[in-house]
Amino acid sequence: MGNFLAGRVVAVTGAGRGIGRAVARAAAAEGAKVVVNDYGVAADGTAPASEVADAVVKEIEAAGGEAVAVADDISTMAGGRRVVDTALERYGRIDGAVCVAGILRERMLFNMTEEEWDPVIATHLKGTFTVFRAAAAVMRRQRSGTLIGFTSGNHQGSVSQANYSAAKGGVISLVRSAALGLNKYGVTANAVAPVARTRMSAGVPMELKEIGEPEDVAALVVYLLSGEAAAQGITGQVYTVAGPKIAVWAQPRELRSAHVEGGWTPARVGEVLGGSVGADPMPMLSQLAAMESAARGAARPNA
């Protein structure tokens, strides 16, 4: 057992499998008491069961750590609150809330149904909010704590996962809002965009050139939960970890601007958008175009 998180209490959602499980185990291995939350559902959010959360608690206890399972649905306010309440009732405080829980329901935007949209937004985005909301109230009183949301590189956009992409973009904005609103109380908030081998990444419709293991992600999360990260003032950040690589994403900011006297007309807008202001190319759109071009070339019969 290590002591990087000695004396801290950490709640992890989606902790029954994959990255969440790795985070829970790593936090416990570094001395944290862990609330293991997992609703136990399949990758599409169906068939809930409590066994996966209980199993991770047993793994942590077998390794000499301390943990408690909460098999609640964090897409509800009551479920998110129970995760935090369990930490308070069992351990008397909460120092970190890590929201990993997520599901996938893939469909092209023009075919996506409400039943495919709502649960994905509810699990990823609302599920992060419910836990953040409950934890932030406690951390504000403690004047310390760390919130960690899980996003994805897909916040840039996705061909067939508009629901997932929208939710992950929302998580980033939620994290940045938490960082701004809670900074004066000594509470930090950051987001992690992992690239790791999990049951969710197995369905990604393109090759992931840089990919690691859940344990790589867990190491970053443990650091962000630590007092050392808080002392460095790390907050409002989005980090990617992909095997041996760690990267930080840029903060959103204006690139170029133009001003006009006498008000805008469509013609004047066209002039500046075609000139001084221009556009910022989408990297993923360029990648997609290259893939489609390569596919057409491969399908072309030999001359």
mmCIF file of C-alpha atoms in Angstrom:
data_model
loop_
_atom_site.group_PDB
_atom_site.id
_atom_site.type_symbol
_atom_site.label_atom_id
_atom_site.label_comp_id
_atom_site.label_asym_id
_atom_site.label_seq_id
_atom_site.Cartn_x
_atom_site.Cartn_y
_atom_site.Cartn_z
ATOM 1 C CA MET A 1 0.000 0.000 0.000
ATOM 2 C CA GLY A 2 1.192 3.499 -0.840
ATOM 3 C CA ASN A 3 0.343 6.766 0.872
ATOM 4 C CA PHE A 4 -0.154 9.237 -1.982
ATOM 5 C CA LEU A 5 -3.826 9.584 -0.949
ATOM 6 C CA ALA A 6 -3.458 8.590 2.699
ATOM 7 C CA GLY A 7 -6.344 9.850 4.823
ATOM 8 C CA ARG A 8 -8.492 10.818 1.834
ATOM 9 C CA VAL A 9 -11.943 9.559 0.903
ATOM 10 C CA VAL A 10 -12.680 9.164 -2.786
ATOM 11 C CA ALA A 11 -15.906 8.234 -4.594
ATOM 12 C CA VAL A 12 -15.648 6.717 -8.078
ATOM 13 C CA THR A 13 -18.643 6.164 -10.360
ATOM 14 C CA GLY A 14 -18.558 3.486 -13.035
ATOM 15 C CA ALA A 15 -16.022 1.748 -10.817
ATOM 16 C CA GLY A 16 -17.098 -1.818 -11.524
ATOM 17 C CA ARG A 17 -15.202 -2.229 -14.767
ATOM 18 C CA GLY A 18 -12.529 -0.749 -17.003
ATOM 19 C CA ILE A 19 -11.105 2.647 -16.138
ATOM 20 C CA GLY A 20 -13.397 3.200 -13.146
ATOM 21 C CA ARG A 21 -12.278 -0.069 -11.585
ATOM 22 C CA ALA A 22 -8.610 0.794 -12.224
ATOM 23 C CA VAL A 23 -9.107 4.227 -10.606
ATOM 24 C CA ALA A 24 -10.827 2.751 -7.548
ATOM 25 C CA ARG A 25 -8.111 0.139 -7.070
ATOM 26 C CA ALA A 26 -5.288 2.647 -7.609
ATOM 27 C CA ALA A 27 -6.794 5.150 -5.167
ATOM 28 C CA ALA A 28 -7.168 2.445 -2.536
ATOM 29 C CA ALA A 29 -3.614 1.259 -3.172
ATOM 30 C CA GLU A 30 -2.426 4.788 -2.393
ATOM 31 C CA GLY A 31 -4.225 4.883 0.943
ATOM 32 C CA ALA A 32 -7.660 6.310 0.078
ATOM 33 C CA LYS A 33 -10.917 4.937 1.420
ATOM 34 C CA VAL A 34 -13.067 4.365 -1.655
ATOM 35 C CA VAL A 35 -16.780 4.471 -2.418
ATOM 36 C CA VAL A 36 -17.214 2.131 -5.378
ATOM 37 C CA ASN A 37 -20.280 3.112 -7.389
ATOM 38 C CA ASP A 38 -21.527 1.091 -10.319
ATOM 39 C CA TYR A 39 -25.062 0.422 -11.467
ATOM 40 C CA GLY A 40 -23.740 -2.721 -13.123
ATOM 41 C CA VAL A 41 -25.289 -2.147 -16.521
ATOM 42 C CA ALA A 42 -24.299 -3.417 -19.948
ATOM 43 C CA ALA A 43 -22.447 -1.067 -22.303
ATOM 44 C CA ASP A 44 -25.767 0.270 -23.617
ATOM 45 C CA GLY A 45 -27.096 0.964 -20.127
ATOM 46 C CA THR A 46 -29.395 -2.048 -19.760
ATOM 47 C CA ALA A 47 -29.559 -4.927 -17.225
ATOM 48 C CA PRO A 48 -28.485 -3.280 -13.935
ATOM 49 C CA ALA A 49 -26.888 -5.463 -11.239
ATOM 50 C CA SER A 50 -24.879 -4.834 -8.069
ATOM 51 C CA GLU A 51 -22.350 -7.644 -8.424
ATOM 52 C CA VAL A 52 -19.673 -5.659 -10.240
ATOM 53 C CA ALA A 53 -19.403 -2.995 -7.523
ATOM 54 C CA ASP A 54 -19.330 -5.628 -4.790
ATOM 55 C CA ALA A 55 -16.590 -7.522 -6.631
ATOM 56 C CA VAL A 56 -14.314 -4.463 -6.790
ATOM 57 C CA VAL A 57 -14.796 -3.833 -3.069
ATOM 58 C CA LYS A 58 -13.687 -7.402 -2.407
ATOM 59 C CA GLU A 59 -10.616 -6.897 -4.599
ATOM 60 C CA ILE A 60 -9.682 -3.748 -2.704
ATOM 61 C CA GLU A 61 -10.202 -5.394 0.677
ATOM 62 C CA ALA A 62 -8.183 -8.436 -0.375
ATOM 63 C CA ALA A 63 -5.293 -6.083 -1.180
ATOM 64 C CA GLY A 64 -5.506 -4.505 2.275
ATOM 65 C CA GLY A 65 -7.593 -1.462 1.373
ATOM 66 C CA GLU A 66 -10.934 -0.147 2.564
ATOM 67 C CA ALA A 67 -13.992 0.349 0.352
ATOM 68 C CA VAL A 68 -17.782 0.282 0.258
ATOM 69 C CA ALA A 69 -20.104 -0.441 -2.684
ATOM 70 C CA VAL A 70 -23.032 1.700 -3.843
ATOM 71 C CA ALA A 71 -25.038 0.212 -6.722
ATOM 72 C CA ASP A 72 -27.113 3.318 -7.445
ATOM 73 C CA ASP A 73 -28.083 4.999 -10.709
ATOM 74 C CA ILE A 74 -26.201 8.299 -10.692
ATOM 75 C CA SER A 75 -28.355 9.710 -13.491
ATOM 76 C CA THR A 76 -30.852 10.537 -10.722
ATOM 77 C CA MET A 77 -30.357 13.245 -8.117
ATOM 78 C CA ALA A 78 -31.033 10.732 -5.351
ATOM 79 C CA GLY A 79 -28.460 8.319 -6.756
ATOM 80 C CA GLY A 80 -25.724 10.938 -6.979
ATOM 81 C CA ARG A 81 -26.482 12.137 -3.478
ATOM 82 C CA ARG A 82 -26.338 8.582 -2.087
ATOM 83 C CA VAL A 83 -22.807 8.161 -3.420
ATOM 84 C CA VAL A 84 -21.683 11.202 -1.452
ATOM 85 C CA ASP A 85 -23.848 10.425 1.585
ATOM 86 C CA THR A 86 -22.298 6.961 1.773
ATOM 87 C CA ALA A 87 -18.834 8.508 1.958
ATOM 88 C CA LEU A 88 -19.963 10.814 4.756
ATOM 89 C CA GLU A 89 -21.793 8.126 6.720
ATOM 90 C CA ARG A 90 -19.015 5.566 6.425
ATOM 91 C CA TYR A 91 -15.901 7.749 6.520
ATOM 92 C CA GLY A 92 -16.991 11.198 7.692
ATOM 93 C CA ARG A 93 -15.823 13.220 4.669
ATOM 94 C CA ILE A 94 -15.299 13.213 0.910
ATOM 95 C CA ASP A 95 -12.094 14.507 -0.679
ATOM 96 C CA GLY A 96 -12.518 13.405 -4.261
ATOM 97 C CA ALA A 97 -15.361 12.591 -6.654
ATOM 98 C CA VAL A 98 -14.410 10.879 -9.911
ATOM 99 C CA CYS A 99 -17.213 10.448 -12.464
ATOM 100 C CA VAL A 100 -16.325 7.706 -14.928
ATOM 101 C CA ALA A 101 -19.748 6.096 -15.470
ATOM 102 C CA GLY A 102 -20.921 6.035 -19.067
ATOM 103 C CA ILE A 103 -22.860 4.141 -21.711
ATOM 104 C CA LEU A 104 -23.003 4.085 -25.512
ATOM 105 C CA ARG A 105 -25.923 4.003 -27.934
ATOM 106 C CA GLU A 106 -24.532 4.605 -31.394
ATOM 107 C CA ARG A 107 -26.617 5.889 -34.287
ATOM 108 C CA MET A 108 -26.231 8.401 -37.076
ATOM 109 C CA LEU A 109 -27.774 11.741 -36.126
ATOM 110 C CA PHE A 110 -30.527 11.510 -38.738
ATOM 111 C CA ASN A 111 -31.609 8.111 -37.350
ATOM 112 C CA MET A 112 -31.091 8.726 -33.613
ATOM 113 C CA THR A 113 -34.140 8.352 -31.404
ATOM 114 C CA GLU A 114 -35.030 10.066 -28.161
ATOM 115 C CA GLU A 115 -34.526 6.710 -26.426
ATOM 116 C CA GLU A 116 -30.960 6.640 -27.740
ATOM 117 C CA TRP A 117 -30.257 10.282 -26.899
ATOM 118 C CA ASP A 118 -31.674 10.742 -23.399
ATOM 119 C CA PRO A 119 -29.987 7.867 -21.497
ATOM 120 C CA VAL A 120 -26.525 8.753 -22.831
ATOM 121 C CA ILE A 121 -26.889 12.407 -21.826
ATOM 122 C CA ALA A 122 -28.370 11.343 -18.492
ATOM 123 C CA THR A 123 -25.555 8.953 -17.619
ATOM 124 C CA HIS A 124 -22.554 10.971 -18.763
ATOM 125 C CA LEU A 125 -23.580 14.585 -18.235
ATOM 126 C CA LYS A 126 -26.345 14.519 -15.654
ATOM 127 C CA GLY A 127 -24.573 11.677 -13.846
ATOM 128 C CA THR A 128 -21.526 13.891 -13.479
ATOM 129 C CA PHE A 129 -23.684 16.792 -12.314
ATOM 130 C CA THR A 130 -25.551 14.807 -9.652
ATOM 131 C CA VAL A 131 -22.351 13.653 -7.982
ATOM 132 C CA PHE A 132 -20.583 16.996 -8.433
ATOM 133 C CA ARG A 133 -23.609 18.797 -6.979
ATOM 134 C CA ALA A 134 -23.681 16.685 -3.819
ATOM 135 C CA ALA A 135 -19.902 16.594 -3.396
ATOM 136 C CA ALA A 136 -19.410 20.316 -4.060
ATOM 137 C CA ALA A 137 -21.721 21.276 -1.198
ATOM 138 C CA VAL A 138 -19.629 19.212 1.225
ATOM 139 C CA MET A 139 -16.280 20.296 -0.215
ATOM 140 C CA ARG A 140 -17.301 23.935 0.024
ATOM 141 C CA ARG A 141 -17.849 23.497 3.769
ATOM 142 C CA GLN A 142 -14.581 21.557 4.119
ATOM 143 C CA ARG A 143 -12.830 24.165 1.962
ATOM 144 C CA SER A 144 -11.033 21.398 0.142
ATOM 145 C CA GLY A 145 -11.668 18.654 -2.379
ATOM 146 C CA THR A 146 -11.295 17.597 -5.985
ATOM 147 C CA LEU A 147 -13.871 16.924 -8.695
ATOM 148 C CA ILE A 148 -12.848 14.928 -11.766
ATOM 149 C CA GLY A 149 -15.083 14.474 -14.789
ATOM 150 C CA PHE A 150 -14.449 12.091 -17.641
ATOM 151 C CA THR A 151 -14.678 13.401 -21.169
ATOM 152 C CA SER A 152 -13.396 12.110 -24.508
ATOM 153 C CA GLY A 153 -11.577 13.279 -27.599
ATOM 154 C CA ASN A 154 -15.014 12.856 -29.169
ATOM 155 C CA HIS A 155 -16.017 16.183 -27.651
ATOM 156 C CA GLN A 156 -14.545 17.514 -30.915
ATOM 157 C CA GLY A 157 -17.368 15.781 -32.758
ATOM 158 C CA SER A 158 -18.320 12.273 -33.832
ATOM 159 C CA VAL A 159 -19.693 10.676 -36.969
ATOM 160 C CA SER A 160 -22.104 8.259 -35.279
ATOM 161 C CA GLN A 161 -22.105 9.224 -31.582
ATOM 162 C CA ALA A 162 -23.695 12.690 -31.486
ATOM 163 C CA ASN A 163 -25.274 11.892 -28.109
ATOM 164 C CA TYR A 164 -21.976 10.766 -26.568
ATOM 165 C CA SER A 165 -20.049 13.656 -28.131
ATOM 166 C CA ALA A 166 -22.572 16.226 -26.870
ATOM 167 C CA ALA A 167 -22.471 14.762 -23.365
ATOM 168 C CA LYS A 168 -18.676 14.754 -23.259
ATOM 169 C CA GLY A 169 -18.503 18.358 -24.450
ATOM 170 C CA GLY A 170 -20.955 19.224 -21.700
ATOM 171 C CA VAL A 171 -18.756 17.535 -19.097
ATOM 172 C CA ILE A 172 -15.858 19.817 -20.062
ATOM 173 C CA SER A 173 -17.990 22.933 -19.658
ATOM 174 C CA LEU A 174 -19.344 21.619 -16.354
ATOM 175 C CA VAL A 175 -15.802 20.998 -15.080
ATOM 176 C CA ARG A 176 -14.665 24.475 -16.096
ATOM 177 C CA SER A 177 -17.714 25.995 -14.412
ATOM 178 C CA ALA A 178 -16.969 24.026 -11.237
ATOM 179 C CA ALA A 179 -13.341 25.176 -11.325
ATOM 180 C CA LEU A 180 -14.439 28.807 -11.563
ATOM 181 C CA GLY A 181 -17.200 28.629 -8.981
ATOM 182 C CA LEU A 182 -15.351 26.588 -6.371
ATOM 183 C CA ASN A 183 -11.846 28.007 -6.630
ATOM 184 C CA LYS A 184 -12.305 30.440 -3.746
ATOM 185 C CA TYR A 185 -13.310 27.523 -1.515
ATOM 186 C CA GLY A 186 -10.117 25.582 -2.195
ATOM 187 C CA VAL A 187 -11.846 23.016 -4.426
ATOM 188 C CA THR A 188 -10.364 21.987 -7.779
ATOM 189 C CA ALA A 189 -12.044 20.483 -10.836
ATOM 190 C CA ASN A 190 -10.459 18.842 -13.865
ATOM 191 C CA ALA A 191 -11.405 16.557 -16.737
ATOM 192 C CA VAL A 192 -9.697 13.494 -18.168
ATOM 193 C CA ALA A 193 -10.069 12.359 -21.785
ATOM 194 C CA PRO A 194 -8.691 8.812 -21.708
ATOM 195 C CA VAL A 195 -7.631 6.579 -24.554
ATOM 196 C CA ALA A 196 -7.522 3.067 -23.116
ATOM 197 C CA ARG A 197 -8.586 -0.477 -23.901
ATOM 198 C CA THR A 198 -12.064 -0.919 -22.428
ATOM 199 C CA ARG A 199 -15.367 -2.447 -23.511
ATOM 200 C CA MET A 200 -16.452 1.011 -24.733
ATOM 201 C CA SER A 201 -13.308 1.751 -26.756
ATOM 202 C CA ALA A 202 -13.634 -1.645 -28.442
ATOM 203 C CA GLY A 203 -16.549 -0.244 -30.448
ATOM 204 C CA VAL A 204 -14.791 2.892 -31.715
ATOM 205 C CA PRO A 205 -15.307 2.934 -35.523
ATOM 206 C CA MET A 206 -11.747 4.052 -36.323
ATOM 207 C CA GLU A 207 -8.264 2.874 -35.410
ATOM 208 C CA LEU A 208 -6.886 4.396 -32.203
ATOM 209 C CA LYS A 209 -3.203 4.932 -32.960
ATOM 210 C CA GLU A 210 -2.332 5.881 -29.393
ATOM 211 C CA ILE A 211 -3.961 3.717 -26.750
ATOM 212 C CA GLY A 212 -2.995 2.423 -23.339
ATOM 213 C CA GLU A 213 -4.437 0.531 -20.420
ATOM 214 C CA PRO A 214 -6.918 1.647 -17.741
ATOM 215 C CA GLU A 215 -4.071 1.653 -15.213
ATOM 216 C CA ASP A 216 -2.320 4.439 -17.175
ATOM 217 C CA VAL A 217 -5.402 6.602 -16.728
ATOM 218 C CA ALA A 218 -5.682 5.680 -13.054
ATOM 219 C CA ALA A 219 -2.187 7.002 -12.336
ATOM 220 C CA LEU A 220 -3.125 10.431 -13.713
ATOM 221 C CA VAL A 221 -6.385 10.496 -11.749
ATOM 222 C CA VAL A 222 -4.643 9.592 -8.503
ATOM 223 C CA TYR A 223 -2.239 12.460 -9.010
ATOM 224 C CA LEU A 224 -5.063 14.912 -9.721
ATOM 225 C CA LEU A 225 -6.754 13.773 -6.502
ATOM 226 C CA SER A 226 -3.646 14.474 -4.465
ATOM 227 C CA GLY A 227 -2.697 17.419 -2.341
ATOM 228 C CA GLU A 228 0.329 17.926 -4.560
ATOM 229 C CA ALA A 229 -1.876 18.653 -7.594
ATOM 230 C CA ALA A 230 -4.011 21.040 -5.540
ATOM 231 C CA ALA A 231 -0.892 22.836 -4.265
ATOM 232 C CA GLN A 232 0.201 23.362 -7.881
ATOM 233 C CA GLY A 233 -3.135 25.032 -8.611
ATOM 234 C CA ILE A 234 -4.143 22.501 -11.259
ATOM 235 C CA THR A 235 -7.808 23.228 -11.970
ATOM 236 C CA GLY A 236 -10.064 23.787 -14.974
ATOM 237 C CA GLN A 237 -7.842 21.549 -17.123
ATOM 238 C CA VAL A 238 -8.534 18.779 -19.622
ATOM 239 C CA TYR A 239 -5.875 16.084 -19.839
ATOM 240 C CA THR A 240 -5.536 13.160 -22.214
ATOM 241 C CA VAL A 241 -3.633 10.065 -21.216
ATOM 242 C CA ALA A 242 -2.935 7.439 -23.879
ATOM 243 C CA GLY A 243 -0.398 4.848 -22.790
ATOM 244 C CA PRO A 244 2.943 6.649 -22.471
ATOM 245 C CA LYS A 245 1.508 10.027 -23.522
ATOM 246 C CA ILE A 246 -0.062 12.740 -21.359
ATOM 247 C CA ALA A 247 -1.358 15.879 -23.083
ATOM 248 C CA VAL A 248 -3.238 19.009 -22.042
ATOM 249 C CA TRP A 249 -6.000 20.499 -24.196
ATOM 250 C CA ALA A 250 -6.129 24.200 -25.014
ATOM 251 C CA GLN A 251 -8.539 26.520 -23.267
ATOM 252 C CA PRO A 252 -11.227 27.904 -25.602
ATOM 253 C CA ARG A 253 -10.422 31.372 -26.854
ATOM 254 C CA GLU A 254 -11.064 33.685 -29.787
ATOM 255 C CA LEU A 255 -8.727 33.225 -32.734
ATOM 256 C CA ARG A 256 -9.448 36.235 -34.926
ATOM 257 C CA SER A 257 -11.982 39.064 -35.015
ATOM 258 C CA ALA A 258 -13.213 41.869 -37.223
ATOM 259 C CA HIS A 259 -15.223 45.021 -36.594
ATOM 260 C CA VAL A 260 -17.424 47.000 -38.900
ATOM 261 C CA GLU A 261 -18.827 50.522 -38.839
ATOM 262 C CA GLY A 262 -22.493 51.036 -39.576
ATOM 263 C CA GLY A 263 -23.720 47.535 -38.740
ATOM 264 C CA TRP A 264 -23.486 44.142 -40.347
ATOM 265 C CA THR A 265 -25.118 43.023 -43.548
ATOM 266 C CA PRO A 266 -24.956 39.506 -45.005
ATOM 267 C CA ALA A 267 -22.551 40.788 -47.664
ATOM 268 C CA ARG A 268 -20.195 42.287 -45.067
ATOM 269 C CA VAL A 269 -20.343 39.106 -43.006
ATOM 270 C CA GLY A 270 -19.360 37.147 -46.106
ATOM 271 C CA GLU A 271 -16.401 39.434 -46.696
ATOM 272 C CA VAL A 272 -14.890 38.956 -43.241
ATOM 273 C CA LEU A 273 -15.678 35.235 -42.987
ATOM 274 C CA GLY A 274 -14.027 34.776 -46.356
ATOM 275 C CA GLY A 275 -11.130 37.006 -45.404
ATOM 276 C CA SER A 276 -9.690 38.306 -42.136
ATOM 277 C CA VAL A 277 -11.767 36.179 -39.721
ATOM 278 C CA GLY A 278 -11.923 33.014 -41.802
ATOM 279 C CA ALA A 279 -12.562 29.639 -40.191
ATOM 280 C CA ASP A 280 -10.739 27.218 -37.927
ATOM 281 C CA PRO A 281 -10.520 23.849 -39.726
ATOM 282 C CA MET A 282 -11.855 20.763 -37.941
ATOM 283 C CA PRO A 283 -8.973 18.274 -37.572
ATOM 284 C CA MET A 284 -11.384 15.344 -37.393
ATOM 285 C CA LEU A 285 -13.117 16.460 -40.607
ATOM 286 C CA SER A 286 -9.771 16.376 -42.377
ATOM 287 C CA GLN A 287 -9.045 12.911 -40.959
ATOM 288 C CA LEU A 288 -12.444 11.681 -42.078
ATOM 289 C CA ALA A 289 -11.919 13.050 -45.580
ATOM 290 C CA ALA A 290 -8.543 11.282 -45.781
ATOM 291 C CA MET A 291 -10.097 7.990 -44.637
ATOM 292 C CA GLU A 292 -12.914 8.271 -47.185
ATOM 293 C CA SER A 293 -10.422 9.063 -49.935
ATOM 294 C CA ALA A 294 -8.308 6.047 -48.995
ATOM 295 C CA ALA A 295 -11.402 3.825 -48.946
ATOM 296 C CA ARG A 296 -12.432 4.994 -52.419
ATOM 297 C CA GLY A 297 -8.928 4.319 -53.696
ATOM 298 C CA ALA A 298 -8.913 0.813 -52.257
ATOM 299 C CA ALA A 299 -12.311 0.071 -53.822
ATOM 300 C CA ARG A 300 -11.257 1.288 -57.298
ATOM 301 C CA PRO A 301 -10.548 -1.661 -59.651
ATOM 302 C CA ASN A 302 -7.034 -1.991 -61.026
ATOM 303 C CA ALA A 303 -6.563 -0.299 -64.366
#
